[in-house]
mmCIF file of C-alpha atoms in Angstrom:
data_model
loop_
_atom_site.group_PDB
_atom_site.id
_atom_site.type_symbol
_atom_site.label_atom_id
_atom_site.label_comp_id
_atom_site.label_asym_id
_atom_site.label_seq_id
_atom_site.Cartn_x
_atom_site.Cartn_y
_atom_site.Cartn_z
ATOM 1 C CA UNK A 1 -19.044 58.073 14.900
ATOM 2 C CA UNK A 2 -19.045 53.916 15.041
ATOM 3 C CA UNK A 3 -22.165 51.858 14.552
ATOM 4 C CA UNK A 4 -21.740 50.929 17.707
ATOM 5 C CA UNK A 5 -21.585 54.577 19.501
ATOM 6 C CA UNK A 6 -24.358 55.712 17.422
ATOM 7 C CA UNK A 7 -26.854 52.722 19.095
ATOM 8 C CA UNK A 8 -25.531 54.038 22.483
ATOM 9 C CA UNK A 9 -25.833 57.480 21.864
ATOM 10 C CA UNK A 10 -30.090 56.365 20.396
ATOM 11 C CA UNK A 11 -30.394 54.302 23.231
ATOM 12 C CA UNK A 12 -29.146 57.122 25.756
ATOM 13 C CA UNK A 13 -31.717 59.327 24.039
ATOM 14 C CA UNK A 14 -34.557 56.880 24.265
ATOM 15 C CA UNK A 15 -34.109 56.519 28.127
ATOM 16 C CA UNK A 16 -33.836 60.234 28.698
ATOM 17 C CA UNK A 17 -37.398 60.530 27.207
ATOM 18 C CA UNK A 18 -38.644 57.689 28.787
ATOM 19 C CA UNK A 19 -37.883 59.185 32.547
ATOM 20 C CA UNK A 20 -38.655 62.797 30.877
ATOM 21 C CA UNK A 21 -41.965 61.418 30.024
ATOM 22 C CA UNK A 22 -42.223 58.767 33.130
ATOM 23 C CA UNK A 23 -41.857 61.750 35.528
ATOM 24 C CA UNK A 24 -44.700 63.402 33.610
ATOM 25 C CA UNK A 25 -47.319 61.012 34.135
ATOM 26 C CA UNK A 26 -45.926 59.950 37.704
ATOM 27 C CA UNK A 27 -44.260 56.574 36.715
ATOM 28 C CA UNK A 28 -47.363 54.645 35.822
ATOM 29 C CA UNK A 29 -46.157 51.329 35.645
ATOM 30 C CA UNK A 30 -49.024 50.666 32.697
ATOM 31 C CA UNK A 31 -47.725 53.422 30.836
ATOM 32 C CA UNK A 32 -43.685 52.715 31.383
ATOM 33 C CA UNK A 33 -44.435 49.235 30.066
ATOM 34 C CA UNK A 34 -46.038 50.851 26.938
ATOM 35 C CA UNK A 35 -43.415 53.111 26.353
ATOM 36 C CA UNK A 36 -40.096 50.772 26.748
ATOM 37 C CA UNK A 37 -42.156 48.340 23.995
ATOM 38 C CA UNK A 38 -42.412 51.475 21.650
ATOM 39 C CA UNK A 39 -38.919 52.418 22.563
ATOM 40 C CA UNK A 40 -37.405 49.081 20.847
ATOM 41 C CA UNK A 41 -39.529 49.653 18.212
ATOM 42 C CA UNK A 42 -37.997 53.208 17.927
ATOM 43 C CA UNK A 43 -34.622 51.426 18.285
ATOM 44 C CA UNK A 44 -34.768 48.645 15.848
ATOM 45 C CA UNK A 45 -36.116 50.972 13.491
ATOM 46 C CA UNK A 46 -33.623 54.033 13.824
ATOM 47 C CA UNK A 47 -30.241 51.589 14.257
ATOM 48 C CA UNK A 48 -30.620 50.181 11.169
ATOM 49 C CA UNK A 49 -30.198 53.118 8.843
ATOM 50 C CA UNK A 50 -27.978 52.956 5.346
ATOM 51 C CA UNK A 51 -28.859 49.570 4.584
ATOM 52 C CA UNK A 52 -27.859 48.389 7.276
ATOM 53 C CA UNK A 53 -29.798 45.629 9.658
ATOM 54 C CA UNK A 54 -30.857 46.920 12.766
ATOM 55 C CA UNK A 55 -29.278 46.284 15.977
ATOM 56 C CA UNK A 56 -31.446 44.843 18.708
ATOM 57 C CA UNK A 57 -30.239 45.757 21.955
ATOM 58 C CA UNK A 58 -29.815 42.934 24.302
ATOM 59 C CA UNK A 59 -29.167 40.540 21.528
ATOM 60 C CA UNK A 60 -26.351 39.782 19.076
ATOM 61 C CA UNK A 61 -26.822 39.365 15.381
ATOM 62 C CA UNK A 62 -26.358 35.804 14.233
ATOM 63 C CA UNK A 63 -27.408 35.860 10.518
ATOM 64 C CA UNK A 64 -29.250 38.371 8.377
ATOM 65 C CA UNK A 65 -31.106 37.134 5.114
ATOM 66 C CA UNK A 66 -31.854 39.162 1.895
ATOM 67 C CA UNK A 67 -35.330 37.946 0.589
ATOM 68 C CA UNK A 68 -36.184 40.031 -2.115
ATOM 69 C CA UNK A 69 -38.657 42.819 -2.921
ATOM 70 C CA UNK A 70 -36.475 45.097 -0.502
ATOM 71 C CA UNK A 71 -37.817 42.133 2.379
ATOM 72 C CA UNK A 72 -34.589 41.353 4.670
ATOM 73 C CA UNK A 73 -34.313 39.199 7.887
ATOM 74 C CA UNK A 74 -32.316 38.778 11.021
ATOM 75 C CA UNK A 75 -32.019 35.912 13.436
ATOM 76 C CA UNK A 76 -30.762 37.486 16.845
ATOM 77 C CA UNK A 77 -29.705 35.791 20.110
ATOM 78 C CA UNK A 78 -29.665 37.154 23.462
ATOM 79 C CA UNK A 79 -26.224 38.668 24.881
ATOM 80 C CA UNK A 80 -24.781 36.931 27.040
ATOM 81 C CA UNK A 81 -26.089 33.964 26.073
ATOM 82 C CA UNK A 82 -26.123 31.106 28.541
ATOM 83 C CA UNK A 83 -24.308 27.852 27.289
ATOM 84 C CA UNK A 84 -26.945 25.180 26.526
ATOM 85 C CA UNK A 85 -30.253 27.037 25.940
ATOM 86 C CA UNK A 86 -30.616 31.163 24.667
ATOM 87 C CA UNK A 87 -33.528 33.356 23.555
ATOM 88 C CA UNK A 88 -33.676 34.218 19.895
ATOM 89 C CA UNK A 89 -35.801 36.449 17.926
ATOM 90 C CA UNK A 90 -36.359 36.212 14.385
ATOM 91 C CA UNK A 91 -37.399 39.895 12.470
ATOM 92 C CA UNK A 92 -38.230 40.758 8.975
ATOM 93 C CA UNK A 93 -37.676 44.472 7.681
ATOM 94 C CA UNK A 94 -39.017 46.124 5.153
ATOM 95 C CA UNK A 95 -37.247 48.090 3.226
ATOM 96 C CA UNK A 96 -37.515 50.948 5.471
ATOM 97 C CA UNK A 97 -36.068 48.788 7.845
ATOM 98 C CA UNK A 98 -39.411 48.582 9.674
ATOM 99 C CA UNK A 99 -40.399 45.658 11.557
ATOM 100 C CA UNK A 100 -43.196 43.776 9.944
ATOM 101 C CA UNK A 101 -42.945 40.438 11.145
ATOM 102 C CA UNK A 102 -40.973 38.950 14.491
ATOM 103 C CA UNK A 103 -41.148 35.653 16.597
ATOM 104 C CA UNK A 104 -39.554 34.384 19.762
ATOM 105 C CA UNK A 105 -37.816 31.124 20.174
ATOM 106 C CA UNK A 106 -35.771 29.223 22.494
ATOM 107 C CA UNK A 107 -32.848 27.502 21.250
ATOM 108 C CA UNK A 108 -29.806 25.654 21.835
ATOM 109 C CA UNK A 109 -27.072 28.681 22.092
ATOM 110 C CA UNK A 110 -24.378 27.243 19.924
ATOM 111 C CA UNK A 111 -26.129 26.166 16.814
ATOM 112 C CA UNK A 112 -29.085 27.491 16.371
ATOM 113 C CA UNK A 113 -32.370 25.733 14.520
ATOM 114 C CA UNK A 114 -33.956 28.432 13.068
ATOM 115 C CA UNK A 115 -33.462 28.640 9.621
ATOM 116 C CA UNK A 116 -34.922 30.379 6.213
ATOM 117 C CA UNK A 117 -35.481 27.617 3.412
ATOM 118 C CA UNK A 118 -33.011 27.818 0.595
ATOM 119 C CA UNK A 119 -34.232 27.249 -2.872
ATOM 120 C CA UNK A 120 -30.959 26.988 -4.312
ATOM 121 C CA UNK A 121 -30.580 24.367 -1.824
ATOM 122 C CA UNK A 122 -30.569 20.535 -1.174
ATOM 123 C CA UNK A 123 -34.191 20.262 0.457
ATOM 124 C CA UNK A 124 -33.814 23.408 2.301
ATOM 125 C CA UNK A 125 -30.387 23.609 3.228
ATOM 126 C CA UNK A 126 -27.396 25.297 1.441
ATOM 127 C CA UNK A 127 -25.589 23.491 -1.542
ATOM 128 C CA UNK A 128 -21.806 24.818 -1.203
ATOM 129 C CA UNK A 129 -21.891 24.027 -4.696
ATOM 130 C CA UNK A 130 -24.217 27.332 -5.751
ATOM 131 C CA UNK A 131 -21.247 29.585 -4.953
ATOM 132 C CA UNK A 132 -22.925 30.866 -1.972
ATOM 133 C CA UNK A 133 -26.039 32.229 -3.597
ATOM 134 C CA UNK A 134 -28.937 31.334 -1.561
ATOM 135 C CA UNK A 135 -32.782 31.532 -3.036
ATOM 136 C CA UNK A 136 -34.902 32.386 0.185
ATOM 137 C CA UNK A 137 -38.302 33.266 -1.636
ATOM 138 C CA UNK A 138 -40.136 31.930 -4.459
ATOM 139 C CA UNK A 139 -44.231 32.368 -5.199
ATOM 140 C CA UNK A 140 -44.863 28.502 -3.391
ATOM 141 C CA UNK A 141 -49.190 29.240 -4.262
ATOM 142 C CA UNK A 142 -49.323 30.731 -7.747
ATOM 143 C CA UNK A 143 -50.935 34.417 -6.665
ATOM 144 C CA UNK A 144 -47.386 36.185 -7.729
ATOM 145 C CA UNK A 145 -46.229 37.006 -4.200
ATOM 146 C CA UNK A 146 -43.067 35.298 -3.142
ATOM 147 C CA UNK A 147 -43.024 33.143 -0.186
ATOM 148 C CA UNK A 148 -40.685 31.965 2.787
ATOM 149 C CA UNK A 149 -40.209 29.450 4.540
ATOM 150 C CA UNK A 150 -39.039 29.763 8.529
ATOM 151 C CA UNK A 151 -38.366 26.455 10.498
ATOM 152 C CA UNK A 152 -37.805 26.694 14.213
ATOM 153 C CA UNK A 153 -37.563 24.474 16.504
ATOM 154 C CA UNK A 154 -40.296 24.161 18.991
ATOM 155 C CA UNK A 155 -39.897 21.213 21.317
ATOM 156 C CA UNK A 156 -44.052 20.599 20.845
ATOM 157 C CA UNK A 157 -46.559 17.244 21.260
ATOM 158 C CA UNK A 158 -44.487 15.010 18.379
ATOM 159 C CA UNK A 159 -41.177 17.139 18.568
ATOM 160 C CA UNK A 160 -39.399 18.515 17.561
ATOM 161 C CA UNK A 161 -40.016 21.362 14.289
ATOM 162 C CA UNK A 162 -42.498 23.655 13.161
ATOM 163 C CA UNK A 163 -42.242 25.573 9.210
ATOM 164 C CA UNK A 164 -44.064 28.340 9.028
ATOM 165 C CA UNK A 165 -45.271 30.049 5.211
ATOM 166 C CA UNK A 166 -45.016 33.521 5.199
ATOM 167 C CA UNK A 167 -46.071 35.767 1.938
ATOM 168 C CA UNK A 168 -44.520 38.886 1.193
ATOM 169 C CA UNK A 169 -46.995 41.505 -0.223
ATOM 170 C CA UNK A 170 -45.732 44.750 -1.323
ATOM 171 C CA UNK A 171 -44.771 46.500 2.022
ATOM 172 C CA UNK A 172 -45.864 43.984 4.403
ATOM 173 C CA UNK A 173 -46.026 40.289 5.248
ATOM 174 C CA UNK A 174 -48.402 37.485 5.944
ATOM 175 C CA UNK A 175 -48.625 34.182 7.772
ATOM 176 C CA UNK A 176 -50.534 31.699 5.315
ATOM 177 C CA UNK A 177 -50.090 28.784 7.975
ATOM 178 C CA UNK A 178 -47.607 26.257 9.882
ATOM 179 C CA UNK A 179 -47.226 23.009 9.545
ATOM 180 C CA UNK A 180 -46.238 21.745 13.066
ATOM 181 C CA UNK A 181 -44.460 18.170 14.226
ATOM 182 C CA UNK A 182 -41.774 17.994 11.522
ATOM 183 C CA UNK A 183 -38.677 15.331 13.487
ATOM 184 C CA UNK A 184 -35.398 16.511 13.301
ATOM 185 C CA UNK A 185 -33.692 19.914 12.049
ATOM 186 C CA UNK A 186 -35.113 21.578 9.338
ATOM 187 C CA UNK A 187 -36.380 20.734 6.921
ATOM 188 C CA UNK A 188 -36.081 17.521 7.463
ATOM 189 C CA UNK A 189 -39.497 15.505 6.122
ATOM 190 C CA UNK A 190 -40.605 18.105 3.840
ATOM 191 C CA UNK A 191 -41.019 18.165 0.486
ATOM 192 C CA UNK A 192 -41.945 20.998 -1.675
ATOM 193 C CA UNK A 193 -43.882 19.872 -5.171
ATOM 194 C CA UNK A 194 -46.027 20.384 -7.618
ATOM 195 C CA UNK A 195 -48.496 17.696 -7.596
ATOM 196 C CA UNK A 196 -51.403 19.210 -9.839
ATOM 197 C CA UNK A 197 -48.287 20.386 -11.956
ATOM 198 C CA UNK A 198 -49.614 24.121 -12.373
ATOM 199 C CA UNK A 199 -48.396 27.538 -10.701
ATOM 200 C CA UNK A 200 -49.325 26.188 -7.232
ATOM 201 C CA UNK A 201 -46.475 23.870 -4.879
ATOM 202 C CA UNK A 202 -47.589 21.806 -2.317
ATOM 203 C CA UNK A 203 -45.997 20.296 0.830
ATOM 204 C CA UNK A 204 -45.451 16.740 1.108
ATOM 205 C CA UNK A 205 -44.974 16.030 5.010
ATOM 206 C CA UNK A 206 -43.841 12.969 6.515
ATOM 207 C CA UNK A 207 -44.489 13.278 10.335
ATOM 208 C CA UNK A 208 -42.501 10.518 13.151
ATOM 209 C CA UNK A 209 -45.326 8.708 15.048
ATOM 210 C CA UNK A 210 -44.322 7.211 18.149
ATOM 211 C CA UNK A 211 -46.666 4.169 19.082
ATOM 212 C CA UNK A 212 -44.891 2.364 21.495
ATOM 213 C CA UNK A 213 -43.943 -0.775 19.074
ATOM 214 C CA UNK A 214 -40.459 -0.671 19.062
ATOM 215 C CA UNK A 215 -37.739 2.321 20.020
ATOM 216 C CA UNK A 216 -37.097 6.105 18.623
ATOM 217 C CA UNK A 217 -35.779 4.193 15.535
ATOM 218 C CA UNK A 218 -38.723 1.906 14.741
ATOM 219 C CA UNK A 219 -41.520 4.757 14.651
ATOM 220 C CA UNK A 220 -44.192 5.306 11.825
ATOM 221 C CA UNK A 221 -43.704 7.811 9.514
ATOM 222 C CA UNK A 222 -46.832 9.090 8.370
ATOM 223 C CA UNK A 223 -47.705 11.328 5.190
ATOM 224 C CA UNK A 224 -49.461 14.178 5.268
ATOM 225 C CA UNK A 225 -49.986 16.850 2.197
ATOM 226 C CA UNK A 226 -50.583 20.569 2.058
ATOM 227 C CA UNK A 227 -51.617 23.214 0.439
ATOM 228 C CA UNK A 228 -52.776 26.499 -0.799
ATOM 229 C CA UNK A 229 -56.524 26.696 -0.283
ATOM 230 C CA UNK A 230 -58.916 29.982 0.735
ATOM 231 C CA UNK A 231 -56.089 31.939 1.465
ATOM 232 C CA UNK A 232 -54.199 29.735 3.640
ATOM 233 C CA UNK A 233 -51.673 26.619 3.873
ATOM 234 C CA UNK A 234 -54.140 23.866 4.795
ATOM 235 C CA UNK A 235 -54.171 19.755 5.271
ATOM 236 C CA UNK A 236 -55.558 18.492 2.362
ATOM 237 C CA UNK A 237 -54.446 14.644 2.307
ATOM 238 C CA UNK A 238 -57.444 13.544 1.267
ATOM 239 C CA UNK A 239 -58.020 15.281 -1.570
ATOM 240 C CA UNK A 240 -54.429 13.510 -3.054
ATOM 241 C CA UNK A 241 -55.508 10.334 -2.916
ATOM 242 C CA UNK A 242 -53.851 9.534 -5.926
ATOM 243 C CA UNK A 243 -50.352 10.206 -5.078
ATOM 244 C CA UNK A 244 -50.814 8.918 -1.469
ATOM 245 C CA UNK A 245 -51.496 5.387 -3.458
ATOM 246 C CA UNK A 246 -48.495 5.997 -5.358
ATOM 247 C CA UNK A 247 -46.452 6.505 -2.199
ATOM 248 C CA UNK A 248 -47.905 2.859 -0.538
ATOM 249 C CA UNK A 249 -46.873 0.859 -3.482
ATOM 250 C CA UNK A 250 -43.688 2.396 -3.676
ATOM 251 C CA UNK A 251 -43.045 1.394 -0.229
ATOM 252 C CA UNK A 252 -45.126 -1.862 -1.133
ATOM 253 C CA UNK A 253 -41.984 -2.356 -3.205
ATOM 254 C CA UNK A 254 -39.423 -1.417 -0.980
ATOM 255 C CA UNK A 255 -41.219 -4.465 1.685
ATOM 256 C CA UNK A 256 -41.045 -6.806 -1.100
ATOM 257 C CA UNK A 257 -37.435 -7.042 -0.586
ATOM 258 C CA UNK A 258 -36.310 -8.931 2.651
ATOM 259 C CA UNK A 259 -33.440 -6.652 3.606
ATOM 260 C CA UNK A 260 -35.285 -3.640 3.291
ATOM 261 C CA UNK A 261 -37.915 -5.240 5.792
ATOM 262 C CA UNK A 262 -37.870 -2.985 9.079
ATOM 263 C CA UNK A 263 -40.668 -2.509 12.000
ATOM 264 C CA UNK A 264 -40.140 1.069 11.368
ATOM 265 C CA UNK A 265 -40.835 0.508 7.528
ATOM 266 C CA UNK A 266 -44.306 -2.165 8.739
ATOM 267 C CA UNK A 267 -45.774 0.586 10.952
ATOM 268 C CA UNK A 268 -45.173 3.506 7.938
ATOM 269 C CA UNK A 269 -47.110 0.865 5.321
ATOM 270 C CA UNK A 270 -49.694 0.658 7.813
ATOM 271 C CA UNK A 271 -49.852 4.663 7.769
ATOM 272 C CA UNK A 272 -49.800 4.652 4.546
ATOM 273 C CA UNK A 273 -53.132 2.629 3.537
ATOM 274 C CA UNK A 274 -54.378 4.633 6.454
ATOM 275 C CA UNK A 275 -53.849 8.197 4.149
ATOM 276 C CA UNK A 276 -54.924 6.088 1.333
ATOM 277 C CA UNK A 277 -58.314 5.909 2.714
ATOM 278 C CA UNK A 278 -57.411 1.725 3.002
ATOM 279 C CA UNK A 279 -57.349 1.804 7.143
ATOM 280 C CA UNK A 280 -59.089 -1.694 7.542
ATOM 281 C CA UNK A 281 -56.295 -2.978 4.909
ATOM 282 C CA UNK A 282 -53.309 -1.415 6.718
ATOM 283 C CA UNK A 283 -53.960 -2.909 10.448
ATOM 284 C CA UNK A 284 -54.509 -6.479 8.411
ATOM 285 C CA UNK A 285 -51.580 -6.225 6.872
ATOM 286 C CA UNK A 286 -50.230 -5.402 10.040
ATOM 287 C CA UNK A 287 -51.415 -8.046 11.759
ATOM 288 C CA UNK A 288 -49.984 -10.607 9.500
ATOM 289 C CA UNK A 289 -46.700 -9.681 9.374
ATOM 290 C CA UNK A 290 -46.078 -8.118 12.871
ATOM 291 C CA UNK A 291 -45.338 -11.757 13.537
ATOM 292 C CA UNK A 292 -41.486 -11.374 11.390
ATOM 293 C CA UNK A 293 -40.826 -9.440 14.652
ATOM 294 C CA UNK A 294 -42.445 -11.139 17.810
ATOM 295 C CA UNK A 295 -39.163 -11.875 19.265
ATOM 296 C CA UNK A 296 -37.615 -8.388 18.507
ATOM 297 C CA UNK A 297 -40.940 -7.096 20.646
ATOM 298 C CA UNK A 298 -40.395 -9.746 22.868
ATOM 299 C CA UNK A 299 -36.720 -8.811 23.470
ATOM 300 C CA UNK A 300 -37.488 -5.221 24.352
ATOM 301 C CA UNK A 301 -40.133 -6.202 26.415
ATOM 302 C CA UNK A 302 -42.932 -5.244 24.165
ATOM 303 C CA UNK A 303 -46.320 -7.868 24.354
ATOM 304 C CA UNK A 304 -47.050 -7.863 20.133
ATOM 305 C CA UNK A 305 -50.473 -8.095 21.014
ATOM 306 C CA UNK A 306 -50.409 -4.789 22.758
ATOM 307 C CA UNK A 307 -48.381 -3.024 19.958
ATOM 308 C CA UNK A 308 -51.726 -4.225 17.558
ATOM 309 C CA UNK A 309 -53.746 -2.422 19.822
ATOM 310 C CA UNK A 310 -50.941 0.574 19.683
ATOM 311 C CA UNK A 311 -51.286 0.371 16.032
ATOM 312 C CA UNK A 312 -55.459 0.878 15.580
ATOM 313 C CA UNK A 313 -55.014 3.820 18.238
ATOM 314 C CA UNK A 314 -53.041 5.491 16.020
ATOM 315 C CA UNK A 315 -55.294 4.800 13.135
ATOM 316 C CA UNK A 316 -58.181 6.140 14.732
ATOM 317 C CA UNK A 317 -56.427 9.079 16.050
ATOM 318 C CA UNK A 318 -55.313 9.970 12.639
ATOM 319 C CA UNK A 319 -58.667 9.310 10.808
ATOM 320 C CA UNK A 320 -60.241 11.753 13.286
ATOM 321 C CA UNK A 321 -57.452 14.329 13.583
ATOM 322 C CA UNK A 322 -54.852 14.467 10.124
ATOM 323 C CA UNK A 323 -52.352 16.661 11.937
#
């Protein structure tokens, strides 16, 4: 029998009990509901036997990960798909093929965004030049357990990526945190180091701020740096101080030279002395060179007075809320 026939011939089976049992207890909606969500359990778990990932029915397989520690992962879309937008679930497996981790998204149908972060790669995505041998885990907090990355696209408050950090114990999984309002595809404006240089990595985030000074282009991009703390992936930009100052006078630098000057690259110093703990310094040094770009403001409509006041909303949104 094909792989195919035997998911009809388990799926047959599964409806037959389902009336069998529906009939039994007089079609109680409550229970029906119950029973079909146990029945794709039952499904995703029997389909996938002899190594095989499990088929999910009313979606198509799109790409299937192997993570390590007998961990594997699928990234299914729904069949048919419509052409711009399609549902998509993502599903680790143990290695009983048991589901022990799964999350719904809603993606463009072509190419999707969700995406497992490659080691092996070029930050995050696959290097054609490793042969074709992905690295999808690697211990990220120093306890020993392997961790993996998941970036999907979420459409939220700053647009337009989320990553989530998921551990993999021995036979089961566990969501340490996300880190939410990433721009662009993943993994685009993270950066996975070791700043403390011991076991532990932490995530260097820069986050696209729009403040209304200037177009999509022009926006701040603002630093942010997590880590493992307590058990979870937290916001702890404070406590790097140190390398947050390293990261203004690098860009302190880059200002210094006239071509590199940019309104985009004035509102990210600004941010910068903001993380730095150096607020009052960064909307000075604002103010006195916002001027290099009155009549860009001007020319896109923009008062430059009214981008100042932009500017210190922003600072005081992000000295009361980091994320």
């Amino acid at each position: 029998m094909h792989k195919g026939e035997s998911i009809i011939s388990v799926a047959i089976t599964v409806f037959v009990v389902l009336v069998f049992l529906a009939i039994q207890k007089k079609w109680n909606p409550a229970v029906l509901e119950n029973m079909a969500s146990s029945a794709e359990e039952f499904v995703l778990q029997t389909a996938g036997l002899r190594g095989q990932i499990p088929e999910l029915p009313g979606y198509e397989l799109v790409k299937q990960y192997s993570l390590g520690r007998g961990f594997r992962a699928a990234l299914y879309r729904a069949a048919p798909s419509p052409l711009v937008f399609a549902n998509y679930r993502f599903v680790i497996f143990d290695s009983n093929n048991k589901p022990v981790y799964k999350v719904d998204s809603v993606e463009t149908s072509v190419s999707p965004w969700s995406k497992l972060y490659d080691y092996a790669g070029i930050h995050g995505i696959p290097n054609p030049r490793t042969g074709g041998y992905p690295l999808y885990s690697r211990d990220l907090t120093g306890d020993g357990k392997p961790d993996v990355l998941l970036g999907q696209y979420t459409g939220g408050d700053h647009c337009c990526t989320a990553v989530t950090v998921i551990e993999l114990g021995e036979s089961s999984v566990r969501v340490l945190g996300t880190i939410e309002g990433l721009g662009g595809m993943p993994f685009k404006g993270l950066e996975i180091l070791s700043l403390n240089h011991g076991r532990a990595h932490d995530f260097v985030v820069r986050r696209p701020y729009q403040t209304g000074c200037g177009a999509q282009q022009d926006i701040a991009d603002v630093i942010s740096i997590y880590t493992y703390r307590d058990g979870k992936i937290l916001d702890q930009t404070s406590h790097f101080t140190p390398y947050v100052s390293r990261v203004l006078q690098r860009d302190l630098a880059r200002w210094k030279i006239p071509r590199n000057r940019s309104l985009r690259l004035l509102q990210t110093l600004t941010a910068d002395y903001s993380a730095a703990g150096q607020s009052s310094m960064g909307e000075q040094f604002f103010q006195n060179h916002l001027s290099v770009f009155s009549s860009q403001l001007r020319a896109n409509g923009i008062d430059p007075q009214l981008c100042i006041k932009n500017m210190a909303s922003l600072m005081s949104k992000l000295a009361q809320d980091p994320n």
